[in-house]
């Protein structure tokens, strides 16, 4: 089987860029090791938790951030780091040409129930500064820590999936992911219905009506509540993920973060043949004004995303 190093060496990209992806893969493998035994170590995922000796424990998202910081600090090709866990960007004292934006541990509310969580990252040229649109991304990836640890990568042309083996090596298990164009599964936190706009309301109502409504087919709803787990399901078998702007999130611009959640997922989804929109335009065209900016996210199978866009065009 093809290893991650072999695959990276065969990609038509600058080896320095490949080294940035390898650095994130190494950090992710270490995070996977921590998560696998976290309950034994008394790591519940919550800040302020204590272990069996009564000692205060660091939250797993802080530990994951420390691991990423440590790995990135050892790669001189990376001069800038934006992390969900840190208010300010980190500037490293080197000439590195690359910037990494990351959510080191996404979906952390699932940790206490041994649910799937993940790490998401985006790679850009550091010369472009901190606030670049998603179209400027050079690479994107995420790991999903589920029954297997899977690493999903793109440099823009295609999407590859690697699985971490018991010896700590990543092996290629799918070299060309294609998200199905059509689907009958949607993912949204429907407890927020009272906050939804008319477009979201209209689209979901059509799905709920199933074969008796305008959609003309029966739908299923799936919501893990962990973005990586929901997006991974959609990338593998189709569907749509929605965290739209609603009346409660409108003042913040949305729920999910543009630079290290929405943009990398949008790049992966598009490279696999899917679409990503805010409802009003392509996510990757949004020009950020701050590093922790939030954005509405609608992403997945092309037919479903187009249906949502059609609803937004009407409202
Ligand atoms: P979490 O707060 O657990 O880190 O990134 C935020 C996120 O999870 C996403 O992973 C997930 O899709 C979303 O929040 C879940 O939101 P709800 O609490 O509204 O379900």
Coordinates of C-alpha atoms and ligand atoms in Angstrom, one line a residue:
X1 CA 0.0 0.0 0.0
X2 CA 1.1 3.6 -0.6
X3 CA 2.3 5.4 2.4
X4 CA 1.7 9.1 3.0
X5 CA 5.4 10.0 2.4
X6 CA 5.3 8.1 -0.9
X7 CA 2.1 9.9 -1.9
X8 CA 3.3 13.3 -0.9
X9 CA 6.6 12.8 -2.9
X10 CA 4.5 12.0 -6.0
X11 CA 2.3 15.1 -5.8
X12 CA 3.1 17.9 -8.3
X13 CA 3.7 20.5 -5.5
X14 CA 6.7 22.2 -3.9
X15 CA 8.3 19.7 -1.5
X16 CA 8.3 22.4 1.2
X17 CA 4.5 22.6 0.9
X18 CA 4.4 18.8 1.2
X19 CA 6.5 19.0 4.3
X20 CA 3.9 21.3 5.9
X21 CA 1.2 18.7 5.3
X22 CA 3.5 16.0 6.7
X23 CA 4.0 18.1 9.8
X24 CA 0.2 18.3 10.4
X25 CA -0.1 14.6 9.8
X26 CA 2.6 13.9 12.5
X27 CA 0.8 16.2 14.9
X28 CA -2.5 14.5 14.2
X29 CA -1.0 11.0 14.8
X30 CA 0.2 12.3 18.2
X31 CA -3.3 13.7 19.0
X32 CA -4.8 10.4 18.0
X33 CA -2.6 8.6 20.5
X34 CA -3.6 11.0 23.3
X35 CA -7.4 10.7 22.5
X36 CA -7.2 6.8 22.3
X37 CA -6.3 6.6 26.0
X38 CA -7.7 9.9 27.3
X39 CA -10.3 8.4 29.7
X40 CA -7.6 6.3 31.3
X41 CA -5.4 9.3 31.8
X42 CA -8.4 11.1 33.3
X43 CA -8.7 13.4 30.3
X44 CA -12.4 14.1 29.9
X45 CA -12.1 16.9 27.4
X46 CA -13.4 19.5 29.8
X47 CA -11.3 22.3 31.2
X48 CA -11.1 22.2 35.0
X49 CA -11.6 18.4 35.2
X50 CA -9.4 16.4 37.6
X51 CA -7.8 13.0 37.2
X52 CA -8.0 10.1 39.7
X53 CA -5.2 11.7 41.8
X54 CA -7.3 14.8 42.0
X55 CA -4.9 16.8 39.8
X56 CA -6.2 19.4 37.5
X57 CA -6.2 18.3 33.9
X58 CA -5.7 20.3 30.8
X59 CA -8.6 20.2 28.4
X60 CA -8.0 18.0 25.4
X61 CA -8.3 20.9 23.0
X62 CA -5.5 22.7 24.8
X63 CA -3.4 19.6 24.7
X64 CA -4.1 19.1 21.0
X65 CA -3.2 22.8 20.4
X66 CA 0.1 22.3 22.3
X67 CA 0.9 19.3 20.1
X68 CA 0.3 21.2 16.9
X69 CA 2.3 24.2 18.2
X70 CA 5.2 21.9 19.0
X71 CA 5.2 20.2 15.6
X72 CA 4.8 23.4 13.6
X73 CA 7.5 25.1 15.6
X74 CA 10.0 22.4 14.3
X75 CA 9.2 23.0 10.7
X76 CA 11.0 26.2 9.4
X77 CA 8.8 26.3 6.3
X78 CA 5.9 27.5 8.5
X79 CA 6.1 31.1 9.7
X80 CA 2.5 31.8 10.7
X81 CA 0.0 29.8 12.7
X82 CA -3.7 30.7 13.4
X83 CA -5.4 28.4 15.8
X84 CA -8.9 28.2 17.2
X85 CA -7.3 27.9 20.6
X86 CA -5.3 31.1 20.5
X87 CA -6.6 34.6 20.3
X88 CA -3.7 35.9 18.3
X89 CA -1.7 34.4 15.4
X90 CA 1.8 33.0 16.2
X91 CA 4.7 34.5 14.2
X92 CA 7.7 32.2 14.1
X93 CA 11.2 33.6 13.7
X94 CA 12.0 32.0 10.3
X95 CA 11.7 32.7 6.6
X96 CA 9.0 30.1 6.2
X97 CA 6.7 30.6 3.1
X98 CA 3.6 29.0 4.7
X99 CA 0.8 29.8 7.0
X100 CA -1.3 27.1 8.8
X101 CA -4.8 27.8 10.1
X102 CA -6.1 25.0 12.3
X103 CA -8.8 23.9 14.6
X104 CA -6.7 21.3 16.6
X105 CA -9.7 19.6 18.1
X106 CA -13.1 20.2 16.6
X107 CA -16.4 18.7 18.0
X108 CA -15.0 18.6 21.5
X109 CA -18.5 18.4 23.0
X110 CA -18.5 14.8 21.7
X111 CA -15.4 13.8 23.7
X112 CA -17.3 12.8 26.9
X113 CA -19.3 10.3 25.0
X114 CA -16.4 8.8 23.0
X115 CA -17.9 10.3 19.9
X116 CA -15.9 11.1 16.7
X117 CA -13.9 14.4 16.8
X118 CA -11.3 15.8 14.5
X119 CA -8.5 18.2 13.5
X120 CA -9.0 20.6 10.6
X121 CA -6.3 22.6 8.8
X122 CA -5.7 24.9 5.9
X123 CA -2.3 25.9 4.3
X124 CA -1.7 29.2 2.6
X125 CA 1.3 31.3 1.5
X126 CA 2.4 33.4 4.5
X127 CA 3.3 36.3 2.1
X128 CA -0.5 36.8 1.6
X129 CA -0.9 37.7 5.3
X130 CA -3.4 36.5 7.8
X131 CA -6.6 37.5 6.1
X132 CA -6.8 35.6 2.8
X133 CA -9.9 34.2 1.1
X134 CA -10.3 30.4 0.8
X135 CA -9.5 30.6 -2.9
X136 CA -5.9 31.3 -1.9
X137 CA -5.6 28.0 0.0
X138 CA -2.7 25.7 -1.3
X139 CA -3.8 22.6 0.7
X140 CA -6.5 21.6 3.2
X141 CA -7.1 18.5 5.3
X142 CA -8.8 17.1 8.3
X143 CA -8.5 14.0 10.5
X144 CA -11.5 12.2 11.9
X145 CA -10.8 10.3 15.1
X146 CA -13.4 7.6 14.8
X147 CA -13.2 3.8 14.9
X148 CA -10.2 4.4 12.6
X149 CA -8.1 7.6 12.4
X150 CA -8.6 8.8 8.9
X151 CA -6.6 11.7 7.3
X152 CA -8.2 13.4 4.4
X153 CA -6.1 15.7 2.2
X154 CA -6.2 17.8 -0.9
X155 CA -3.9 20.1 -2.9
X156 CA -6.9 21.2 -4.9
X157 CA -7.1 18.7 -7.7
X158 CA -8.4 15.5 -5.9
X159 CA -9.1 14.2 -2.4
X160 CA -7.2 11.3 -0.9
X161 CA -7.9 9.4 2.3
X162 CA -5.3 7.8 4.5
X163 CA -5.8 5.5 7.5
X164 CA -3.4 5.5 10.4
X165 CA -2.2 1.9 11.2
X166 CA -1.1 0.5 14.6
X167 CA 2.6 1.3 13.9
X168 CA 1.8 5.0 13.3
X169 CA 2.0 5.0 9.5
X170 CA -0.6 6.5 7.2
X171 CA -1.6 4.2 4.4
X172 CA -3.6 5.4 1.3
X173 CA -7.1 3.8 1.5
X174 CA -8.9 6.0 -1.1
X175 CA -7.0 8.0 -3.7
X176 CA -9.9 9.8 -5.4
X177 CA -12.9 10.6 -3.3
X178 CA -16.0 11.8 -5.3
X179 CA -18.9 13.1 -3.4
X180 CA -22.1 11.8 -5.0
X181 CA -23.9 14.6 -7.0
X182 CA -27.3 13.5 -5.7
X183 CA -28.3 12.5 -2.2
X184 CA -31.2 12.0 0.1
X185 CA -29.5 12.9 3.5
X186 CA -29.3 16.3 5.2
X187 CA -27.6 17.4 8.4
X188 CA -28.7 20.4 10.4
X189 CA -29.3 21.1 14.0
X190 CA -33.1 21.2 13.7
X191 CA -33.6 22.3 17.4
X192 CA -32.7 25.7 16.0
X193 CA -35.7 25.8 13.7
X194 CA -37.3 28.8 15.4
X195 CA -34.2 30.9 14.5
X196 CA -34.0 29.8 10.9
X197 CA -34.5 32.1 7.9
X198 CA -37.2 31.4 5.2
X199 CA -34.7 29.8 2.8
X200 CA -33.6 27.2 5.4
X201 CA -37.1 26.7 6.5
X202 CA -38.3 26.1 2.9
X203 CA -35.5 23.7 2.0
X204 CA -35.9 21.6 5.1
X205 CA -39.7 21.6 4.9
X206 CA -39.4 20.1 1.3
X207 CA -37.1 17.4 2.6
X208 CA -39.4 16.6 5.5
X209 CA -42.3 16.3 3.0
X210 CA -40.2 13.7 1.2
X211 CA -42.0 11.9 -1.7
X212 CA -45.2 13.8 -0.9
X213 CA -43.7 17.2 -1.6
X214 CA -41.8 19.1 -4.3
X215 CA -38.5 17.3 -3.6
X216 CA -40.2 14.1 -4.8
X217 CA -38.1 11.7 -2.8
X218 CA -37.8 10.6 0.8
X219 CA -35.0 12.1 2.9
X220 CA -33.1 11.1 6.1
X221 CA -31.6 13.5 8.6
X222 CA -28.3 12.7 10.3
X223 CA -26.5 15.1 12.8
X224 CA -23.5 14.0 14.9
X225 CA -22.9 17.6 16.0
X226 CA -19.2 17.2 15.3
X227 CA -18.4 19.0 12.0
X228 CA -15.6 16.6 10.9
X229 CA -17.8 13.6 11.5
X230 CA -20.8 15.1 9.7
X231 CA -18.6 16.3 6.8
X232 CA -16.7 13.1 6.5
X233 CA -20.0 11.1 6.2
X234 CA -21.1 13.5 3.4
X235 CA -17.8 13.4 1.6
X236 CA -17.9 9.6 1.6
X237 CA -21.5 9.0 0.7
X238 CA -23.2 12.3 -0.1
X239 CA -25.6 14.6 1.6
X240 CA -25.6 18.2 2.8
X241 CA -24.2 19.8 5.9
X242 CA -25.9 23.1 7.0
X243 CA -25.0 25.6 9.7
X244 CA -26.8 28.6 8.1
X245 CA -27.0 32.1 9.4
X246 CA -30.0 32.3 11.7
X247 CA -31.6 35.0 13.8
X248 CA -29.5 34.0 16.9
X249 CA -26.1 33.8 15.1
X250 CA -26.6 36.7 12.7
X251 CA -24.8 39.2 14.9
X252 CA -21.7 37.0 14.9
X253 CA -21.9 36.2 11.2
X254 CA -22.6 32.5 11.8
X255 CA -21.5 29.7 14.0
X256 CA -18.5 28.1 12.3
X257 CA -15.2 29.7 11.7
X258 CA -14.1 30.7 8.3
X259 CA -10.4 30.3 8.3
X260 CA -9.9 26.9 9.9
X261 CA -13.3 25.2 9.6
X262 CA -15.4 26.5 6.6
X263 CA -12.5 27.2 4.1
X264 CA -10.6 23.9 4.4
X265 CA -13.8 21.9 4.3
X266 CA -15.0 23.9 1.3
X267 CA -11.8 23.2 -0.6
X268 CA -12.0 19.5 0.1
X269 CA -15.7 19.4 -0.8
X270 CA -15.1 21.2 -4.1
X271 CA -12.1 19.0 -5.0
X272 CA -14.3 16.0 -4.5
X273 CA -17.0 17.4 -6.9
X274 CA -19.3 19.0 -4.2
X275 CA -20.2 22.6 -3.6
X276 CA -19.9 25.0 -0.7
X277 CA -21.9 28.2 -0.1
X278 CA -22.9 30.7 2.5
X279 CA -26.3 30.7 0.9
X280 CA -25.5 34.0 -0.8
X281 CA -22.1 33.1 -2.4
X282 CA -19.2 30.8 -2.5
X283 CA -17.6 30.3 0.9
X284 CA -14.1 30.5 -0.5
X285 CA -14.8 33.9 -2.0
X286 CA -15.4 35.5 1.4
X287 CA -12.6 37.9 2.2
X288 CA -11.9 37.7 6.0
X289 CA -11.7 40.7 8.2
X290 CA -10.6 38.9 11.3
X291 CA -8.8 35.6 12.0
X292 CA -11.6 34.1 14.0
X293 CA -14.4 35.3 11.8
X294 CA -17.5 33.1 11.6
X295 CA -19.5 32.3 8.4
X296 CA -22.7 30.4 7.4
X297 CA -21.8 27.0 6.0
X298 CA -23.8 24.9 3.5
X299 CA -21.7 22.2 1.8
X300 CA -22.1 18.8 0.2
X301 CA -23.6 17.1 -2.8
X302 CA -24.0 19.6 -5.7
X303 CA -27.7 19.0 -6.3
X304 CA -28.6 19.6 -2.7
X305 CA -26.4 22.7 -2.4
X306 CA -28.0 24.1 -5.6
X307 CA -31.5 23.5 -4.1
X308 CA -30.5 25.5 -1.1
X309 CA -29.0 28.3 -3.3
X310 CA -32.3 28.4 -5.2
X311 CA -34.2 28.9 -1.9
X312 CA -31.8 31.8 -1.0
X313 CA -32.3 33.3 -4.5
X314 CA -36.1 33.4 -3.8
X315 CA -35.7 35.1 -0.3
Ligands
LIG1 P1 -18.0 21.9 19.1 O1 -18.6 23.2 19.6 O2 -18.3 20.7 19.8 O3 -16.5 22.1 18.8 O4 -16.9 23.8 15.8 C1 -18.0 23.8 16.5 C2 -18.9 22.6 16.5 O5 -18.6 21.7 17.6 C3 -18.9 21.8 15.2 O6 -17.9 20.7 15.2 C4 -20.3 21.2 15.2 O7 -20.8 21.0 13.9 C5 -21.1 22.3 15.8 O8 -20.2 23.0 16.7 C6 -22.2 21.8 16.6 O9 -23.1 22.8 16.9 P2 -24.4 22.6 17.8 O10 -24.0 22.7 19.2 O11 -25.3 23.7 17.4 O12 -25.0 21.2 17.5

